[in-house]
Tab-separated table of C-alpha atoms in Angstrom:
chain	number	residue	atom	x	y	z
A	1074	UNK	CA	-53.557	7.706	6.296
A	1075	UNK	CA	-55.360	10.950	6.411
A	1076	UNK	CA	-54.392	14.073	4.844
A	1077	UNK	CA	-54.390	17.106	7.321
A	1078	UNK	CA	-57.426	19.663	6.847
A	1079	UNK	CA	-55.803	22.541	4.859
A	1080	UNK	CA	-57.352	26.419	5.658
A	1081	UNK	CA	-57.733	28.724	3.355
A	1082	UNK	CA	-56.872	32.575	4.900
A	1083	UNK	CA	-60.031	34.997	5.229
A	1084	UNK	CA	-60.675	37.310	2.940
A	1085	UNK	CA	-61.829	40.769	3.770
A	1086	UNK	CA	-63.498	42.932	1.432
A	1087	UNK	CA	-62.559	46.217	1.188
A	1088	UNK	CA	-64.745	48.695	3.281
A	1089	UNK	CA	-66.876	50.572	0.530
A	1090	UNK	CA	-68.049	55.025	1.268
A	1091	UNK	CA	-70.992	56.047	-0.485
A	1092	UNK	CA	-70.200	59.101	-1.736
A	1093	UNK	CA	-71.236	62.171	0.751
A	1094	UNK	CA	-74.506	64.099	-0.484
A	1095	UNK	CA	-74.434	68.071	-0.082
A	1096	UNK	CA	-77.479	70.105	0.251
A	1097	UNK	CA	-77.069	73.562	-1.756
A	1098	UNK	CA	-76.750	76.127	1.223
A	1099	UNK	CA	-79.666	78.741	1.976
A	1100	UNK	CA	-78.847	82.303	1.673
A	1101	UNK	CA	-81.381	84.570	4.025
A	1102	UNK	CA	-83.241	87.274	1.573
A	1103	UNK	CA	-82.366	90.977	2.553
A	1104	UNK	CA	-85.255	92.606	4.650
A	1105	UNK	CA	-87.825	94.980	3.119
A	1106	UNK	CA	-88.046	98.144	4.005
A	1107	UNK	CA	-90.576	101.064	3.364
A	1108	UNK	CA	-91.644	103.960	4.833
A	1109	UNK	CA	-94.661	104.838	6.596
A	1110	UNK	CA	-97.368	107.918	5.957
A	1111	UNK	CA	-96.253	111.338	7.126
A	1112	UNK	CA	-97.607	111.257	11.063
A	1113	UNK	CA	-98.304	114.494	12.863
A	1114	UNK	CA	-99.481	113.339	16.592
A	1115	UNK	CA	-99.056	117.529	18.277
A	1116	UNK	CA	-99.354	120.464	17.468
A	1117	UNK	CA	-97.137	122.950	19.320
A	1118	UNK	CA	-98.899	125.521	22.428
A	1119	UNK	CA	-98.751	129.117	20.951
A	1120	UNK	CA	-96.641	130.860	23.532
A	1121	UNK	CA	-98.253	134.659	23.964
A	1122	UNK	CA	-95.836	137.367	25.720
A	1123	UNK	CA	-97.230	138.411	29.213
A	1124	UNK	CA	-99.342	135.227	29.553
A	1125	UNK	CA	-102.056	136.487	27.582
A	1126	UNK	CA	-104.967	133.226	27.816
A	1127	UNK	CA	-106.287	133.547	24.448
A	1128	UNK	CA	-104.655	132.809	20.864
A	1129	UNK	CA	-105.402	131.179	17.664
A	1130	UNK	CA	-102.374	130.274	15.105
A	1131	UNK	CA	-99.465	132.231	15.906
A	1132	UNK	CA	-101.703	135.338	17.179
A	1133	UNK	CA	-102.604	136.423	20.963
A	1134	UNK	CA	-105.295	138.590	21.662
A	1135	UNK	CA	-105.716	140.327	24.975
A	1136	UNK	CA	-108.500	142.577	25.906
A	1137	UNK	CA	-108.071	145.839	27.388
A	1138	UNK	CA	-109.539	149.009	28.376
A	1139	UNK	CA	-111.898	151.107	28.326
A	1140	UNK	CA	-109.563	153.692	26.229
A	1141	UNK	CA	-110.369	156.002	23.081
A	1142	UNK	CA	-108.873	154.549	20.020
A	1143	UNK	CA	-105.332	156.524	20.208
A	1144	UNK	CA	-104.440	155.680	23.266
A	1145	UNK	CA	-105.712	151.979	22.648
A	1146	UNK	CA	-103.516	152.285	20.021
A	1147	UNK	CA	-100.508	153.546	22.092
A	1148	UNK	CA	-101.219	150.688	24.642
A	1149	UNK	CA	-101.193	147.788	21.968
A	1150	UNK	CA	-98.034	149.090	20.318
A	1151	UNK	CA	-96.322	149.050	24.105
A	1152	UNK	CA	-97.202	145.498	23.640
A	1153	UNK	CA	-95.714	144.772	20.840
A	1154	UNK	CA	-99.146	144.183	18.830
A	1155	UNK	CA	-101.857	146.317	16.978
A	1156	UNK	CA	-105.289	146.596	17.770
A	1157	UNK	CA	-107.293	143.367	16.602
A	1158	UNK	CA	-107.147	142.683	12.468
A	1159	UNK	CA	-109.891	139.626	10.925
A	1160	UNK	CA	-107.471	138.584	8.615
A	1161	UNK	CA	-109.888	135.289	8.045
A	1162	UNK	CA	-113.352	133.738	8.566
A	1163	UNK	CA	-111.146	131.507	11.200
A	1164	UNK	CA	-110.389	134.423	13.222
A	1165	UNK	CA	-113.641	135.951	12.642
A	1166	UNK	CA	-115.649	133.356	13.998
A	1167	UNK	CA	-112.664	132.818	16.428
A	1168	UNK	CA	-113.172	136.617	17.829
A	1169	UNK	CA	-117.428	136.310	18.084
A	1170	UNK	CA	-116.920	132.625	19.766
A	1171	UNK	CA	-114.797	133.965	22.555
A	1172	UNK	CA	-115.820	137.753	22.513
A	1173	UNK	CA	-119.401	137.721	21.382
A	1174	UNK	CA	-120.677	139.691	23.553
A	1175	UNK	CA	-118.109	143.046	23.761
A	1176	UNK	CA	-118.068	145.847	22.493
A	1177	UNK	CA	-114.428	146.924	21.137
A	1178	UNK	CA	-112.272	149.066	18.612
A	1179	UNK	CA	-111.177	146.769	15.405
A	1180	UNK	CA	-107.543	148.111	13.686
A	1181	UNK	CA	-109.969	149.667	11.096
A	1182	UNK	CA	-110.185	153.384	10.076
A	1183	UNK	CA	-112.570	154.562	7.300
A	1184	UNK	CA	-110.624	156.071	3.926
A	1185	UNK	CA	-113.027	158.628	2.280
A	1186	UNK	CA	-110.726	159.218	-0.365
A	1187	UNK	CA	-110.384	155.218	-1.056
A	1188	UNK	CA	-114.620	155.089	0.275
A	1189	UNK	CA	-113.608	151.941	1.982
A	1190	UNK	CA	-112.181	150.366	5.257
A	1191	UNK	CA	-108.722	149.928	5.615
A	1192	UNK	CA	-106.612	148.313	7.901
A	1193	UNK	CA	-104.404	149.924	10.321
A	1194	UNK	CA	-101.262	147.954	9.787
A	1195	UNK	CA	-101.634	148.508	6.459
A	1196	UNK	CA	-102.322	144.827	5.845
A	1197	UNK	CA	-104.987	143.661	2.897
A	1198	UNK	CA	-106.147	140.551	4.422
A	1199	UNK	CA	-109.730	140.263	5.136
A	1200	UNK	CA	-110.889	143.685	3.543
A	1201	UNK	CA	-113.237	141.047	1.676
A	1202	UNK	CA	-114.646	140.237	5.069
A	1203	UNK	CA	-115.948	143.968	6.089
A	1204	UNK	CA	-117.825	143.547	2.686
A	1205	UNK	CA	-118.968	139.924	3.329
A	1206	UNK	CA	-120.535	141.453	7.154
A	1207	UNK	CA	-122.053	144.412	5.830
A	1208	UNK	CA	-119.608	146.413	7.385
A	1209	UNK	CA	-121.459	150.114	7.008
A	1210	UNK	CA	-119.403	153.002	5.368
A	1211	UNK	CA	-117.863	155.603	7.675
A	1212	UNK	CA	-117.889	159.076	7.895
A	1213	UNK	CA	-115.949	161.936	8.960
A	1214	UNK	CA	-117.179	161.867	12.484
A	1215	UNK	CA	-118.153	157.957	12.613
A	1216	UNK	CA	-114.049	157.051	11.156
A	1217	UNK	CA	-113.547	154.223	13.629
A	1218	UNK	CA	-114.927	150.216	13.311
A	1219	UNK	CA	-116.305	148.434	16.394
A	1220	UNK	CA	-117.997	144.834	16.829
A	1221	UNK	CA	-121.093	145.152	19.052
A	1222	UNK	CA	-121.318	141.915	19.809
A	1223	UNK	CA	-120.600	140.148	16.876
A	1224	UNK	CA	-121.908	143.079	14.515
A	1225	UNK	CA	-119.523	145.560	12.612
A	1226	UNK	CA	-120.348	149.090	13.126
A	1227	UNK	CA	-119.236	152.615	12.271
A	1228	UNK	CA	-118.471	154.640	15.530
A	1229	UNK	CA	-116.538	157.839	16.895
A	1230	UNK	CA	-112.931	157.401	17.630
A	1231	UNK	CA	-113.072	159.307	21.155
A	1232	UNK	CA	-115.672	157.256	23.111
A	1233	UNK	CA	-113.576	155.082	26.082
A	1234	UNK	CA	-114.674	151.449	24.580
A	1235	UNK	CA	-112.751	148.276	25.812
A	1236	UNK	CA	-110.427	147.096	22.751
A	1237	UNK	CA	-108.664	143.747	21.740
A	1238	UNK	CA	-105.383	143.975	21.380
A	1239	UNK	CA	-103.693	141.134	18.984
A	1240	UNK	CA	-99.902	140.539	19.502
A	1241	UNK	CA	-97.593	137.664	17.711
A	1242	UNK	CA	-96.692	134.650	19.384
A	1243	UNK	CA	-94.231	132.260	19.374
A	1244	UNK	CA	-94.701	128.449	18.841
A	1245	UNK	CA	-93.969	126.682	21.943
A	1246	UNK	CA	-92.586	122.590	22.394
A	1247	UNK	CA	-93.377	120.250	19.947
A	1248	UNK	CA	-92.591	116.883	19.799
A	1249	UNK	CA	-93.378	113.221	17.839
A	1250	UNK	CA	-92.056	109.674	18.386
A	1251	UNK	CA	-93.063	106.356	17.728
A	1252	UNK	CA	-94.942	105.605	20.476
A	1253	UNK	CA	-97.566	108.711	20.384
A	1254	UNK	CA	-98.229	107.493	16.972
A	1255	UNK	CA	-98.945	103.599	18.533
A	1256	UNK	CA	-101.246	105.584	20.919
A	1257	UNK	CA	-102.685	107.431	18.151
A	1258	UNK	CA	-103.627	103.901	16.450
A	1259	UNK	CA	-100.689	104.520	13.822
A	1260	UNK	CA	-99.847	101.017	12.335
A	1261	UNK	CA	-96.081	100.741	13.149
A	1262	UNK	CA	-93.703	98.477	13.277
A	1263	UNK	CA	-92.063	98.124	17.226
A	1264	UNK	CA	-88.531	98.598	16.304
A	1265	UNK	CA	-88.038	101.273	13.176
A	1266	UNK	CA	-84.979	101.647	11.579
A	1267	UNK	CA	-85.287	105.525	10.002
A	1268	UNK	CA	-86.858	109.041	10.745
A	1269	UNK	CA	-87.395	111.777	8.501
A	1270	UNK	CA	-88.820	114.856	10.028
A	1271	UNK	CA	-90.304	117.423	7.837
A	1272	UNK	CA	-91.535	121.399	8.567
A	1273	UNK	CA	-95.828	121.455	8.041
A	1274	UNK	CA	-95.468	124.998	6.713
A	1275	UNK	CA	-92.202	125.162	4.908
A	1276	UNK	CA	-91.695	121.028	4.016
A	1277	UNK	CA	-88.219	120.978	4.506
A	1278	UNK	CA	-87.082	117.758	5.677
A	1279	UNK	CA	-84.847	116.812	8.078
A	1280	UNK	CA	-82.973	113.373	8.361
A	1281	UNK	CA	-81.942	110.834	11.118
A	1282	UNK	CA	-79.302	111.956	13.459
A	1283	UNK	CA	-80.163	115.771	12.613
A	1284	UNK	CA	-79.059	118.096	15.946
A	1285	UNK	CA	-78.489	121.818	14.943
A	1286	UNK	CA	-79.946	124.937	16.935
A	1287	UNK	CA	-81.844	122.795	19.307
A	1288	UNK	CA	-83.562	120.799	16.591
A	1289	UNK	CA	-83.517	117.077	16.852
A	1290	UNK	CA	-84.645	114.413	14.452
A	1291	UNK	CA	-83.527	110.467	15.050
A	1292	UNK	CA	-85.220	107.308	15.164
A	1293	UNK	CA	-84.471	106.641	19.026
A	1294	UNK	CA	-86.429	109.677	20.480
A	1295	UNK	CA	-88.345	110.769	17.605
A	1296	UNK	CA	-88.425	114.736	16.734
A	1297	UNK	CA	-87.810	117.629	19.621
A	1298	UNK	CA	-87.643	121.359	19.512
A	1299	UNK	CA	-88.821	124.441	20.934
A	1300	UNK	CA	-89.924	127.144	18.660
A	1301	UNK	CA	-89.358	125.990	15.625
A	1302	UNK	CA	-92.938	125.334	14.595
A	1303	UNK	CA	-95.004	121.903	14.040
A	1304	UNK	CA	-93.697	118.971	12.538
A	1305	UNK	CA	-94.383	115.708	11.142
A	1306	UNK	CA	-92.230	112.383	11.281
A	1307	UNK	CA	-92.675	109.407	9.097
A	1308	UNK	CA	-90.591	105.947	10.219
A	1309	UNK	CA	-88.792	103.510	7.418
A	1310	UNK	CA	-89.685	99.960	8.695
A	1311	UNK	CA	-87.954	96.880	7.393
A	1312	UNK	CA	-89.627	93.374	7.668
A	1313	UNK	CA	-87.370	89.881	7.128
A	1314	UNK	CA	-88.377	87.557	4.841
A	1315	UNK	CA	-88.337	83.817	4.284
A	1316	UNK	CA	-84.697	82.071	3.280
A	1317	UNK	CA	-83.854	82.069	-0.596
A	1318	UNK	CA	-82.237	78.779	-1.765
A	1319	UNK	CA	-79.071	79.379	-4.057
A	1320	UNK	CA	-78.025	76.175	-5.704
A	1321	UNK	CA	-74.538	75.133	-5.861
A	1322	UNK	CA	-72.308	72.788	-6.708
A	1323	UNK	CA	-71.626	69.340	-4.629
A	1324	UNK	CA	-68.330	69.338	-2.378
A	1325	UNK	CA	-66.784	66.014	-1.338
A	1326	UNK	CA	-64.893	66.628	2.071
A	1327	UNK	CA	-61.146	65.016	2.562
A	1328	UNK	CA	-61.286	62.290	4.540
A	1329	UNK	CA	-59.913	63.268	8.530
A	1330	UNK	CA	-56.787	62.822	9.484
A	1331	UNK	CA	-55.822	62.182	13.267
A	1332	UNK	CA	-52.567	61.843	14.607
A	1333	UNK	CA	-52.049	59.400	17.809
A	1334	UNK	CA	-52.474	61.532	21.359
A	1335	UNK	CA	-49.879	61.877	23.258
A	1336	UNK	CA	-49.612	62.525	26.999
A	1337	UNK	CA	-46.724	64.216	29.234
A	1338	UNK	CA	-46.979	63.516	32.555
A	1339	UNK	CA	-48.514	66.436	34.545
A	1340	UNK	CA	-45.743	68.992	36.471
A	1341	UNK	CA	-46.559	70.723	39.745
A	1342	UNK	CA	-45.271	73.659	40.833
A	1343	UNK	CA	-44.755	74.140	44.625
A	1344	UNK	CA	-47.330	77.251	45.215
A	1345	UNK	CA	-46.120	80.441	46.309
A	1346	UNK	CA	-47.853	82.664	48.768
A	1347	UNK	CA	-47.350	86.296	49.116
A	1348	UNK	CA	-47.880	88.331	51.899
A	1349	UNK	CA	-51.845	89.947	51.140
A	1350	UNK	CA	-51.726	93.846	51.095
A	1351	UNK	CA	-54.301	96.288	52.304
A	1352	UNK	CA	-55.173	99.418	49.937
A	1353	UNK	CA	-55.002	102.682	51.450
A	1354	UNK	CA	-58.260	104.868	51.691
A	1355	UNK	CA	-58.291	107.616	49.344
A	1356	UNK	CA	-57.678	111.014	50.829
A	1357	UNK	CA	-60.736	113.167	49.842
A	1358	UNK	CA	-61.395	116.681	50.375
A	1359	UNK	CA	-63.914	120.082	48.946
A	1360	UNK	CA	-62.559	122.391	47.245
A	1361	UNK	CA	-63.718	125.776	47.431
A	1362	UNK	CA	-67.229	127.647	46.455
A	1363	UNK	CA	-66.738	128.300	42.773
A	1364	UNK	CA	-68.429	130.588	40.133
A	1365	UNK	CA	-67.267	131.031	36.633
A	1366	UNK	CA	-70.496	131.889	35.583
A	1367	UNK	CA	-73.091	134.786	35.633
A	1368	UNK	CA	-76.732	134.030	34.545
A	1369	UNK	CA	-77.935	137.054	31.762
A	1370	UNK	CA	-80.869	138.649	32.498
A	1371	UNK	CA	-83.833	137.910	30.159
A	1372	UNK	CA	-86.092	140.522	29.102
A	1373	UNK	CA	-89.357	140.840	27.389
A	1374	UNK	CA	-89.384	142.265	24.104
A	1375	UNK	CA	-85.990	141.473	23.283
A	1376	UNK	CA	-85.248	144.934	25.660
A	1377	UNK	CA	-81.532	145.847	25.026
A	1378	UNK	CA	-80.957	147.570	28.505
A	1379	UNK	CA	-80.819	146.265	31.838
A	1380	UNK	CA	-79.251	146.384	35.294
A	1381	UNK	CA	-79.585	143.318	37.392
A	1382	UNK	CA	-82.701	141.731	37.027
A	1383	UNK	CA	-84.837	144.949	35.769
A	1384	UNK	CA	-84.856	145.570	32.516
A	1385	UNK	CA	-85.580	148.870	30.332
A	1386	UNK	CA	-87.912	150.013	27.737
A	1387	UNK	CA	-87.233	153.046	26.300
A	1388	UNK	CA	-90.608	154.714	24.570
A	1389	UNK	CA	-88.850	157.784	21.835
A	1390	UNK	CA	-91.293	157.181	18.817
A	1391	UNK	CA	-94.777	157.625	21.056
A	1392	UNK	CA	-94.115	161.090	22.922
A	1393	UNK	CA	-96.715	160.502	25.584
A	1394	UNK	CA	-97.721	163.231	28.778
A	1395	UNK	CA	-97.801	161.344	31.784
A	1396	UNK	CA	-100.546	160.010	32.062
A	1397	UNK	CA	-100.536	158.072	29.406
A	1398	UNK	CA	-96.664	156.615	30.005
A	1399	UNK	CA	-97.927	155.258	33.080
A	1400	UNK	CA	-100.433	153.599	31.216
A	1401	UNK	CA	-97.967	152.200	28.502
A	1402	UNK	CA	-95.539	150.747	31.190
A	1403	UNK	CA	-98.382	149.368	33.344
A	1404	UNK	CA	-99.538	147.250	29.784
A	1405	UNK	CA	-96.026	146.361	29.481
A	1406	UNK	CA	-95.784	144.601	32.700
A	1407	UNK	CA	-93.824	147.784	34.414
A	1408	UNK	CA	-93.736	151.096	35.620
A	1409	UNK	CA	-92.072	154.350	34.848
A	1410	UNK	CA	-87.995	154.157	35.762
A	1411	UNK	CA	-87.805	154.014	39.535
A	1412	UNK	CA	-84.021	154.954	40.811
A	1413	UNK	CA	-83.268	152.465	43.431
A	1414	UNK	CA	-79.989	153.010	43.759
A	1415	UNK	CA	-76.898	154.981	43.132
A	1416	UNK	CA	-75.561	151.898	40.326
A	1417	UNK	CA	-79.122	152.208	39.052
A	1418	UNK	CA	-78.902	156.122	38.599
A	1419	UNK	CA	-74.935	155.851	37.633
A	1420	UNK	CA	-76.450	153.328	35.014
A	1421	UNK	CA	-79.298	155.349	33.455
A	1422	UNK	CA	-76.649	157.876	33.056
A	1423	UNK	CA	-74.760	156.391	31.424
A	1424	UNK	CA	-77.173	154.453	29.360
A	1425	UNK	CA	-79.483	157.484	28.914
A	1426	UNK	CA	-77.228	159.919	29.315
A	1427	UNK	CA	-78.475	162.437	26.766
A	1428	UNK	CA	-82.120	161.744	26.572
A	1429	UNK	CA	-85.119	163.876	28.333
A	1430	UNK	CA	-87.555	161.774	30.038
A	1431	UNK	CA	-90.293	161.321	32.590
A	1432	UNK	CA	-89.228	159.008	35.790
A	1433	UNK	CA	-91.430	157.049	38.255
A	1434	UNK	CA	-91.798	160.306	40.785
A	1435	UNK	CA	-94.482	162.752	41.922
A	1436	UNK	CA	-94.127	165.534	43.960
A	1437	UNK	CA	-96.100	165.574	47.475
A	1438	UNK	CA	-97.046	168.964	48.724
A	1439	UNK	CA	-97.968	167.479	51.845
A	1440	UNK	CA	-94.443	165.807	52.959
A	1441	UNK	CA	-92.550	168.406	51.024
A	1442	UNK	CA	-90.331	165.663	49.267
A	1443	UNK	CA	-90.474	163.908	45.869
A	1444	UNK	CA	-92.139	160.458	46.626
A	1445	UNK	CA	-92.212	156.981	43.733
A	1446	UNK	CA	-94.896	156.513	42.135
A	1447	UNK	CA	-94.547	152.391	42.989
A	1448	UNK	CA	-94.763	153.564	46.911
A	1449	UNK	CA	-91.407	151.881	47.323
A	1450	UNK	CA	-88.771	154.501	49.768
A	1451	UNK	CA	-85.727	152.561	48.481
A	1452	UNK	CA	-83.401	155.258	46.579
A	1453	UNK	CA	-85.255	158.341	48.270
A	1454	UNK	CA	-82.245	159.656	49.313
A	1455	UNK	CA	-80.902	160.003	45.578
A	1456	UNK	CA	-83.064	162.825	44.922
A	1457	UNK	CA	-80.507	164.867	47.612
A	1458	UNK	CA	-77.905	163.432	46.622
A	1459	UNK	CA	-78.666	164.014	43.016
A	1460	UNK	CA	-79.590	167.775	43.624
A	1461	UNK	CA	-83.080	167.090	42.872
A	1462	UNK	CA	-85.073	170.439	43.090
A	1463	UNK	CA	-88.347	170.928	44.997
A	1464	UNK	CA	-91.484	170.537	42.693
A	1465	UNK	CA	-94.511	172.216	42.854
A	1466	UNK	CA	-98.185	172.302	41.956
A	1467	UNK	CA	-97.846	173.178	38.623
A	1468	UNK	CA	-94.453	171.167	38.166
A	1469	UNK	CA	-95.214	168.001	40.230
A	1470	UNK	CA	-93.284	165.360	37.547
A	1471	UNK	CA	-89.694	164.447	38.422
A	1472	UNK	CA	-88.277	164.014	34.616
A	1473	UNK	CA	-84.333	163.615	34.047
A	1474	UNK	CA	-82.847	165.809	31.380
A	1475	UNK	CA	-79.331	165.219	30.231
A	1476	UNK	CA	-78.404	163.512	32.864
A	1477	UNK	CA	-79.521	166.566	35.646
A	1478	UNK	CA	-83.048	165.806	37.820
A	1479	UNK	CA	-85.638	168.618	36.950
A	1480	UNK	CA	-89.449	169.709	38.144
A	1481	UNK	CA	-91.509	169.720	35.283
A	1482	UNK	CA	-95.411	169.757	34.459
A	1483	UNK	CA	-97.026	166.339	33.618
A	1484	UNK	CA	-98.616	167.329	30.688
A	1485	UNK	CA	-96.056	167.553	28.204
A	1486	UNK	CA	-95.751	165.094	25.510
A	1487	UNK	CA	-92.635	163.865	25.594
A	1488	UNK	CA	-89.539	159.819	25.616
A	1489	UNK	CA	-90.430	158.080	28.838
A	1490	UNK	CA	-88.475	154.403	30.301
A	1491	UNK	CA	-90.444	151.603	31.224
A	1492	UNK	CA	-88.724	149.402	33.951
A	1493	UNK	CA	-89.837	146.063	33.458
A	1494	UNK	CA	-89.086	142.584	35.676
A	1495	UNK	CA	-86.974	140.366	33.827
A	1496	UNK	CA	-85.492	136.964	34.672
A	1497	UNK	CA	-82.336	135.300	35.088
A	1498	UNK	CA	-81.620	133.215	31.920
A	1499	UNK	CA	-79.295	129.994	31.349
A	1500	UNK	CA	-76.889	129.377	34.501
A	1501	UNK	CA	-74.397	126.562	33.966
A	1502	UNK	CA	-71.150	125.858	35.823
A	1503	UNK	CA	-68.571	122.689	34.891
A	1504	UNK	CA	-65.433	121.413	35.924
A	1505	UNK	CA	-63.747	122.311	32.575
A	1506	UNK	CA	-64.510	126.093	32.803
A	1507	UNK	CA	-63.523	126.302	36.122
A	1508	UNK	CA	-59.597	124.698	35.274
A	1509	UNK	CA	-60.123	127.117	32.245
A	1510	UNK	CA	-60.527	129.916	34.650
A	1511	UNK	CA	-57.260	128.919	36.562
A	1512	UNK	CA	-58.979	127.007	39.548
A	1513	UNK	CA	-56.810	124.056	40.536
A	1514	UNK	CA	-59.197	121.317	40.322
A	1515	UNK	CA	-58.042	117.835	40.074
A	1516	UNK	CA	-59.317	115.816	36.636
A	1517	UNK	CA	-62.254	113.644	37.603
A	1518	UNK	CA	-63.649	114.886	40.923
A	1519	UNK	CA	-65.807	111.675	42.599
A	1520	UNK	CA	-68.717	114.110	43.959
A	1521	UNK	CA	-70.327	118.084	43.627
């Protein structure tokens, strides 16, 4: 007999996990950031009143003339200036480069009790250049300086020379940003992430985000302003750097758990259809003209008084025949105060009520009639309706006194107005002012 084979059951060995390895996680370094060297790319225009071409620093000189040294004088005070003072060897050689070859009065009068120049403004600046040129002493009856063509002289104050008359400016636009420094071949990085903006002259600094007074200083559009002087900008870059490695310690993960899926049978709903709608068009309509807003009129000079868009300079402190007002309000861009209108003459009244002055008219033997100076015939009827009286050859200036029209002779000294152009200033109109004035405007309008 045989014996049946016997079978031993398998044995399985148990599945073995090597333990998990962990890698110590990276941390990225923070970037590193520095700033940049100061950068001034522009300097700002000088702005000079009555577009005067020439101008160094803040200063505009315009030459004038030919006048004796008083009323050169008069004429560059109209203008808000003085007659030209070399403050420096910059505006020294500035003056010979560009008027080498004049002849002209200098703001310089000769002290014989001091035995020395002095300037006219009473400034000290550059008395060590009239030594340094061999200026020559004056004299009683040489008291006035002159360049003759580059060369300081002594001269007589009453000879009609051509004069320079030097007025302050203003500084005009100025502006820096990031990529006028690139063009400039400033190293910088393309994407900076700080601005600080900081006054030439003065060094006060201004930081990103900065927006007072029409001043601006941020790292999107660089610095902006008008007037405010020149300015220089330097940019904070930051640069990345390569990953740090932080060691820590080994994690071993739980092993995963998973629950058996399950699956309920899918549901459909029947679908519903609703009956499509169509949108309306929106009504639209204008409303009416609006204006909220009245532009100011903008004078030179900072002038006070004004009607529409002329503007008026009165001249008390230079009593002047004249002559020599006419030649004041020509420099200043004007003429002597031509009554247009009744609301002009209602306005000098009241504006001027009490003064004495000379106005814009001349009397004209031949027609009879007071005529303007200007040529203009708008407002000639005023001088009826004003109770002007007829003038004469000896009394041929219309002046107004107290508020009455009066003949008088041209040759007294006396307060004259200048009317001068001006020009509309800021004009701005918005939905919000109008509701604020009561017009019924609905809350976002789709077009203006």
């Amino acid at each position: 007999t045989t014996a049946p084979p016997t079978t031993a059951p398998p044995t399985t060995a148990p599945p073995t996990t090597a333990p998990p390895t962990t890698e110590a996680p990276t941390t990225p370094c923070e970037p590193v950031c520095e700033w940049a060297e100061w950068i001034d790319t522009h300097c700002p225009p000088t702005v000079c009143p009555y577009d005067m071409q020439y101008s160094l620093g803040l200063s505009c000189y315009e030459p004038e003339g030919p006048a004796n040294k008083t009323a050169a004088e008069i004429i560059c005070q109209a203008n808000g200036g003085v007659l030209v003072t070399l403050s420096s060897p910059d505006e020294l050689g500035y003056m010979r480069e560009v008027f080498g070859d004049d002849t002209y009065y200098t703001g310089a009068t000769w002290s014989p009790a001091d035995n020395k120049w002095v300037w006219d403004d009473g400034s000290t600046d550059g008395e060590d250049l009239l030594q340094l040129l061999g200026a020559p002493p004056g004299s009683v009856t040489k008291p006035c300086l002159i360049m003759n063509q580059g060369t300081l002289e002594a001269s007589s104050c009453d000879i009609a020379r051509r004069f320079i008359c030097e007025t302050p400016g203003e500084p005009g636009e100025e502006s820096e940003d990031d990529e006028d420094a690139r063009d400039e071949g400033y190293d910088l990085c393309d994407h900076p992430m700080g601005i600080e903006c900081r006054n030439v002259d003065t060094l006060e600094v201004l930081y990103d985000g900065h927006a007072e007074d029409g001043v601006y200083c941020n790292v999107t559009h660089g610095f902006y302003c008008d007037g405010c002087g020149n300015y220089e900008v330097r940019y904070q870059c930051c640069y990345e750097m390569p990953t740090c490695t932080t060691a820590a310690p080994p994690t071993t993960p739980a092993p995963p758990t998973t629950a058996p899926p399950t699956t309920a049978p899918p549901t459909t709903a029947p679908p519903t259809t609703e009956a499509p709608t169509t949108p309306c068009e929106p009504v639209c309509e204008w409303s009416e003209w609006i204006d909220t807003h009245c532009p100011p009129t903008v004078c030179a000079d900072d002038t006070q008084h004004y009607l529409g868009l002329s503007c008026y300079l009165p001249v008390t402190d230079i009593p002047a025949n004249k002559t020599a007002a006419q030649i004041v309000c020509d420099a200043s861009g004007g003429v002597l105060v031509t009554l247009s209108s009744p609301d002009e003459a209602g306005f000098m009244i009241d504006e001027f009520g009490d003064d004495t002055y000379y106005t814009g008219a001349t009397w004209s033997p031949g027609d009879n009639t007071w005529g303007w100076d200007d040529g203009t015939t708008d407002g000639d009827e005023l001088f009826d309706l004003l109770g002007a009286p007829p003038g004469s050859v000896d009394e041929p200036c219309l002046i107004m006194m107290a508020g009455t029209l009066m003949a008088s002779s041209c040759d007294i000294a006396r307060s004259f107005l200048c009317e001068i152009p001006g020009e509309p200033g800021e004009e701005s109109e918005d939905d919000e002012d109008a509701r604020d004035d009561g017009w019924p405007i609905c809350d976002h309008p789709m077009g203006i």
